[in-house]
Short mmCIF file of C-alpha atoms and ligand atoms in Angstrom, two decimals:
data_model
loop_
_atom_site.label_atom_id
_atom_site.label_comp_id
_atom_site.label_asym_id
_atom_site.label_seq_id
_atom_site.Cartn_x
_atom_site.Cartn_y
_atom_site.Cartn_z
CA MET K 467 -0.01 0.02 0.15
CA THR K 468 2.93 2.18 1.29
CA GLU K 469 4.23 2.11 -2.45
CA ASP K 470 0.95 3.93 -3.97
CA PHE K 471 0.25 6.63 -1.15
CA PRO K 472 2.05 10.07 -2.24
CA ILE K 473 4.88 10.73 -0.30
CA VAL K 474 6.86 13.82 -1.19
CA SER K 475 10.07 14.98 0.77
CA GLY K 476 10.84 18.36 -0.58
CA VAL K 477 9.43 21.63 -0.11
CA CYS K 478 9.16 22.67 -3.74
CA GLU K 479 7.73 19.21 -4.43
CA LEU K 480 4.94 20.06 -1.56
CA ARG K 481 4.26 23.36 -2.76
CA GLN K 482 3.53 22.09 -5.85
CA SER K 483 1.22 19.69 -4.83
CA VAL K 484 -0.40 22.53 -2.54
CA ALA K 485 -0.54 24.74 -5.78
CA ALA K 486 -2.29 22.04 -7.69
CA PHE K 487 -5.16 21.87 -4.87
CA ARG K 488 -5.91 25.63 -4.75
CA LYS K 489 -5.91 25.83 -8.60
CA ALA K 490 -8.83 22.87 -8.12
CA GLY K 491 -10.52 25.13 -5.38
CA MET K 492 -9.98 22.80 -2.51
CA ARG K 493 -9.41 23.92 1.02
CA VAL K 494 -5.98 22.40 2.45
CA GLY K 495 -5.34 21.13 5.90
CA LEU K 496 -2.22 20.00 7.58
CA VAL K 497 -1.73 17.40 10.63
CA PRO K 498 1.90 18.08 11.78
CA THR K 499 3.30 14.78 13.23
CA MET K 500 6.67 12.92 14.23
CA GLY K 501 5.19 9.95 12.83
CA ALA K 502 4.99 6.51 15.03
CA LEU K 503 1.61 7.16 14.17
CA HIS K 504 -1.26 5.63 16.57
CA ASP K 505 -4.94 6.03 16.55
CA GLY K 506 -4.64 9.61 18.37
CA HIS K 507 -2.87 10.80 15.54
CA LEU K 508 -5.28 9.30 13.17
CA SER K 509 -8.17 11.21 14.82
CA LEU K 510 -6.47 14.16 14.04
CA LEU K 511 -6.35 13.51 9.99
CA HIS K 512 -10.28 12.73 10.46
CA GLU K 513 -10.68 16.25 12.16
CA ALA K 514 -8.65 17.91 9.58
CA LYS K 515 -10.70 16.23 6.86
CA LYS K 516 -13.80 17.43 8.58
CA ARG K 517 -12.48 20.70 7.62
CA ALA K 518 -10.56 20.40 4.39
CA ASP K 519 -11.11 19.10 1.35
CA ARG K 520 -7.00 17.77 0.92
CA VAL K 521 -5.23 16.91 4.03
CA ILE K 522 -1.48 16.86 4.41
CA VAL K 523 -0.03 15.03 6.90
CA SER K 524 3.80 15.87 7.96
CA ILE K 525 6.39 13.28 9.61
CA PHE K 526 9.25 15.06 11.05
CA VAL K 527 11.38 13.95 13.93
CA ASN K 528 12.46 17.41 14.60
CA PRO K 529 16.01 17.29 16.42
CA THR K 530 15.40 21.05 17.58
CA GLN K 531 13.00 20.12 20.06
CA PHE K 532 14.97 17.31 22.04
CA ALA K 533 17.72 18.36 24.53
CA PRO K 534 21.24 16.44 23.98
CA ASN K 535 20.13 14.10 26.90
CA GLU K 536 16.68 13.25 25.53
CA ASP K 537 15.37 10.17 23.06
CA TYR K 538 15.95 11.85 19.47
CA ASP K 539 18.18 9.11 18.29
CA SER K 540 15.84 6.04 19.57
CA TYR K 541 12.58 8.03 18.75
CA PRO K 542 10.17 5.20 16.48
CA ARG K 543 10.57 5.92 13.18
CA THR K 544 8.10 3.67 11.33
CA LEU K 545 7.57 5.71 7.79
CA ASN K 546 6.50 2.77 5.95
CA ALA K 547 3.94 1.76 8.57
CA ASP K 548 2.81 5.16 9.02
CA ALA K 549 2.08 5.56 5.27
CA ASP K 550 0.28 2.50 5.22
CA LYS K 551 -2.16 3.69 8.72
CA ILE K 552 -2.79 7.02 6.95
CA ALA K 553 -3.60 5.21 3.71
CA GLU K 554 -5.97 3.14 5.37
CA THR K 555 -8.05 6.06 7.00
CA GLY K 556 -8.80 7.48 3.73
CA ALA K 557 -8.77 10.84 5.63
CA ALA K 558 -5.47 12.23 3.98
CA ASP K 559 -3.91 12.74 0.66
CA LEU K 560 -0.11 13.31 1.10
CA ILE K 561 2.62 13.08 3.27
CA PHE K 562 5.18 15.13 3.61
CA ALA K 563 8.24 13.45 5.03
CA PRO K 564 11.67 16.01 4.96
CA SER K 565 15.10 15.18 5.90
CA ALA K 566 16.48 17.06 8.66
CA ARG K 567 18.46 18.98 5.75
CA GLU K 568 15.42 19.93 3.94
CA MET K 569 14.32 21.48 7.27
CA TYR K 570 17.64 22.85 8.52
CA PRO K 571 19.42 23.91 5.61
CA THR K 572 23.29 24.31 6.53
CA ASN K 573 24.16 27.33 8.75
CA PHE K 574 20.53 27.50 9.98
CA ALA K 575 20.71 30.05 12.22
CA THR K 576 17.11 31.42 13.00
CA GLY K 577 15.14 31.06 16.48
CA ILE K 578 11.94 32.13 17.45
CA LEU K 579 11.10 32.86 21.29
CA VAL K 580 7.19 32.57 21.98
CA GLY K 581 6.73 33.94 25.53
CA GLY K 582 2.84 34.08 27.41
CA PRO K 583 1.62 29.84 27.55
CA ALA K 584 5.23 28.91 26.48
CA ARG K 585 6.30 29.87 29.81
CA GLY K 586 6.41 27.59 32.94
CA LEU K 587 5.42 24.09 32.95
CA GLU K 588 7.07 21.89 30.15
CA SER K 589 9.85 25.00 29.54
CA ASP K 590 10.76 24.76 33.36
CA HIS K 591 11.57 20.87 32.48
CA ARG K 592 12.47 21.09 29.26
CA PRO K 593 13.63 24.75 28.06
CA HIS K 594 14.90 23.61 24.52
CA PHE K 595 11.19 22.42 23.74
CA PHE K 596 9.13 25.28 22.46
CA ALA K 597 11.86 27.21 20.73
CA GLY K 598 12.15 23.98 18.50
CA VAL K 599 8.54 23.66 18.06
CA ALA K 600 7.98 27.18 17.25
CA VAL K 601 10.61 27.24 14.53
CA ILE K 602 9.28 23.63 12.77
CA VAL K 603 5.52 24.48 13.14
CA ALA K 604 6.12 28.03 11.67
CA LYS K 605 8.35 26.38 9.01
CA LEU K 606 5.60 23.75 8.35
CA LEU K 607 3.18 26.50 8.02
CA ILE K 608 4.87 28.40 5.73
CA ALA K 609 5.81 25.86 3.47
CA ALA K 610 2.54 23.75 3.05
CA THR K 611 0.04 27.09 3.80
CA PRO K 612 -2.55 24.99 4.97
CA ASP K 613 -6.08 27.03 5.57
CA VAL K 614 -6.23 24.78 8.83
CA ALA K 615 -3.76 22.74 10.79
CA VAL K 616 -4.88 20.41 13.60
CA PHE K 617 -2.63 19.54 16.61
CA GLY K 618 -3.99 17.41 19.60
CA GLU K 619 -5.28 18.62 22.78
CA LYS K 620 -2.75 15.86 24.81
CA ASP K 621 0.00 18.36 24.28
CA TYR K 622 -1.99 21.41 25.22
CA GLN K 623 0.66 23.98 26.07
CA GLN K 624 1.80 23.55 22.71
CA LEU K 625 -1.58 24.14 21.47
CA LEU K 626 -1.53 27.46 23.25
CA VAL K 627 1.87 28.00 22.02
CA VAL K 628 1.21 27.35 18.57
CA ARG K 629 -1.85 29.44 18.85
CA ARG K 630 0.29 32.60 20.14
CA LEU K 631 2.57 32.18 17.41
CA THR K 632 0.26 31.87 14.25
CA ALA K 633 -1.53 34.96 15.99
CA ASP K 634 1.64 36.91 16.60
CA LEU K 635 3.28 36.21 13.14
CA GLY K 636 0.07 36.66 11.40
CA LEU K 637 0.19 33.21 9.64
CA PRO K 638 -3.10 32.79 7.70
CA VAL K 639 -3.99 29.16 9.37
CA GLU K 640 -6.90 28.04 11.45
CA ILE K 641 -5.51 25.99 14.50
CA VAL K 642 -7.77 23.45 15.73
CA GLY K 643 -7.21 21.66 18.80
CA ALA K 644 -8.72 17.91 19.06
CA PRO K 645 -9.20 15.76 21.97
CA ILE K 646 -7.31 13.67 23.70
CA LEU K 647 -7.71 9.65 22.92
CA ARG K 648 -7.16 7.23 25.61
CA ASP K 649 -6.32 3.75 25.70
CA ALA K 650 -9.49 1.74 27.32
CA ASP K 651 -7.61 1.50 30.47
CA GLY K 652 -7.15 5.46 30.25
CA LEU K 653 -3.77 6.21 29.23
CA ALA K 654 -3.59 8.72 26.90
CA MET K 655 -2.41 7.66 23.53
CA SER K 656 1.25 8.58 22.97
CA SER K 657 4.26 7.26 20.74
CA ARG K 658 6.54 7.24 23.70
CA ASN K 659 3.87 4.72 25.47
CA VAL K 660 5.90 2.01 23.26
CA TYR K 661 8.60 2.60 25.95
CA LEU K 662 6.54 1.39 29.08
CA SER K 663 7.19 -1.95 30.17
CA GLN K 664 4.29 -3.94 31.65
CA ALA K 665 4.69 -3.07 35.14
CA GLU K 666 5.60 0.51 34.08
CA HIS K 667 2.34 0.54 32.01
CA ALA K 668 0.13 -0.61 35.03
CA VAL K 669 1.83 2.52 36.91
CA ALA K 670 1.23 4.93 33.77
CA VAL K 671 -2.50 4.09 33.81
CA ARG K 672 -2.81 5.50 37.22
CA MET K 673 -2.12 9.33 36.01
CA ASN K 674 -5.26 9.67 34.24
CA ALA K 675 -6.92 8.44 37.31
CA VAL K 676 -5.15 11.18 39.59
CA LEU K 677 -5.89 13.50 37.26
CA LYS K 678 -9.88 12.72 37.49
CA GLN K 679 -9.69 12.59 41.21
CA THR K 680 -7.72 15.73 41.49
CA GLY K 681 -10.71 17.46 39.08
CA ASP K 682 -13.04 15.95 41.25
CA SER K 683 -11.68 17.36 44.60
CA LEU K 684 -11.24 20.54 43.07
CA ARG K 685 -14.84 20.74 42.26
CA ARG K 686 -15.84 19.96 45.58
CA GLY K 687 -14.20 23.17 46.79
CA THR K 688 -10.41 21.83 47.88
CA ALA K 689 -7.88 25.01 47.49
CA ILE K 690 -5.67 24.87 44.02
CA VAL K 691 -2.51 24.54 45.85
CA GLU K 692 -3.98 21.89 48.04
CA ALA K 693 -5.23 20.08 45.25
CA GLU K 694 -2.14 20.62 43.25
CA ALA K 695 -0.06 19.05 46.07
CA ASP K 696 -2.44 15.95 46.75
CA GLY K 697 -2.29 15.25 43.16
CA LYS K 698 1.58 15.16 43.04
CA ARG K 699 1.50 13.20 46.13
CA ALA K 700 -0.69 10.39 44.51
CA LEU K 701 1.10 10.29 41.21
CA LEU K 702 4.33 9.48 43.76
CA ASP K 703 2.13 6.69 45.65
CA ALA K 704 0.71 5.24 42.35
CA GLY K 705 4.53 4.63 41.54
CA PHE K 706 5.88 7.47 39.51
CA GLN K 707 9.57 7.89 40.15
CA SER K 708 9.28 11.82 39.98
CA VAL K 709 6.61 14.22 39.32
CA ASP K 710 7.67 17.57 37.12
CA TYR K 711 3.98 19.01 38.11
CA VAL K 712 0.46 18.94 38.65
CA ALA K 713 -0.64 22.35 38.08
CA VAL K 714 -4.23 24.03 37.49
CA ARG K 715 -3.98 26.87 35.16
CA ASP K 716 -6.32 29.40 32.91
CA ALA K 717 -7.53 27.08 30.34
CA ALA K 718 -6.68 29.93 27.68
CA THR K 719 -3.54 31.56 28.54
CA LEU K 720 -2.07 29.00 31.39
CA GLY K 721 -1.77 32.02 33.75
CA ALA K 722 -1.49 30.98 37.20
CA LEU K 723 -4.93 30.64 38.80
CA GLU K 724 -5.72 31.32 42.57
CA THR K 725 -9.59 29.94 42.27
CA LEU K 726 -11.73 28.07 40.05
CA ASP K 727 -13.39 31.51 38.44
CA ARG K 728 -12.82 30.45 34.62
CA PRO K 729 -12.30 27.57 32.31
CA ALA K 730 -9.19 25.80 33.69
CA ARG K 731 -6.50 23.44 32.53
CA LEU K 732 -5.27 20.71 34.86
CA LEU K 733 -2.05 19.35 33.64
CA ALA K 734 0.45 16.93 34.70
CA ALA K 735 3.66 15.44 33.47
CA ALA K 736 5.60 12.78 35.54
CA LYS K 737 8.54 10.46 34.94
CA ILE K 738 8.33 6.11 35.27
CA GLY K 739 11.35 4.42 34.15
CA ARG K 740 13.14 6.39 31.05
CA THR K 741 9.38 7.52 30.22
CA ARG K 742 8.11 11.04 30.58
CA LEU K 743 4.35 11.06 30.42
CA ILE K 744 2.44 13.94 30.20
CA ASP K 745 -1.75 14.51 30.42
CA ASN K 746 -4.11 16.88 31.07
CA MET K 747 -8.04 17.32 31.07
CA ALA K 748 -10.66 20.45 31.39
CA VAL K 749 -11.89 21.48 35.01
O1 LIG U 288 3.34 17.06 18.47
C1 LIG U 288 4.04 16.80 17.88
O2 LIG U 288 4.21 15.52 17.35
C2 LIG U 288 5.63 17.73 17.66
O3 LIG U 288 5.63 18.60 18.64
C3 LIG U 288 5.05 18.71 16.61
C4 LIG U 288 3.99 19.41 16.46
C5 LIG U 288 4.76 17.91 15.14
C6 LIG U 288 6.28 19.68 16.02
O4 LIG U 288 7.41 18.73 15.63
#
């Protein structure tokens, strides 16, 4: 099946395809991914297909969003299997799978610094992360010029950073957030779940349960600082080795909240073995 599915690796070819879609009066959607696709990603393609006539999926393991001690080298790269899965959805039309050299030509020296929602949370623990995401997402949007781009709410902070970035740079694209897909046991789908041993998986599934308990406790009136501390303790008791944060933030800005007086988001990040998991939900 892979042989039949159109894959382009150059920005010029991508632009030619997009120009042909536009000439035919079509609306174009983009789903940026790093590959190793699971059903959560595939649900993003379906979201894009609802809003666009032609859907492009980018597959690129972006080196600049990994720190030297992170899993860039071992990150799963499964292009053929990904292409088969994409073809089976019937919801996408083209894969853009560039090389690192295509996206980062020799002497590449440009950075994008996003403030606002990029501050705190992930940035406290992965300070390089949003700089890398901002550059690659901007480059993908400039290359593909989609009308709409879909990002998963699993990376909720990333979604808000992308919204800020596109608004601030005036990129003419609608950014759509798609709901988190979970396994039957509640674990949020993630390409990194493949790293989990069976024992670690049993701990990992507790993250969603702890977030639910914390959300319930907040709704019963527990103070935010207390609920965050209880959530952190509950993750450690569940077997996580370390907890980067359990935090309740303004759902639109990720600014700090003293009380639940507006839509809020509960976010968590914790490590089990060599795997760092994140999850979040509305409160
Ligand atoms: O969420 C991801 O998979 C990546 O951060 C993204 C948005 C594709 C940028 O590399």
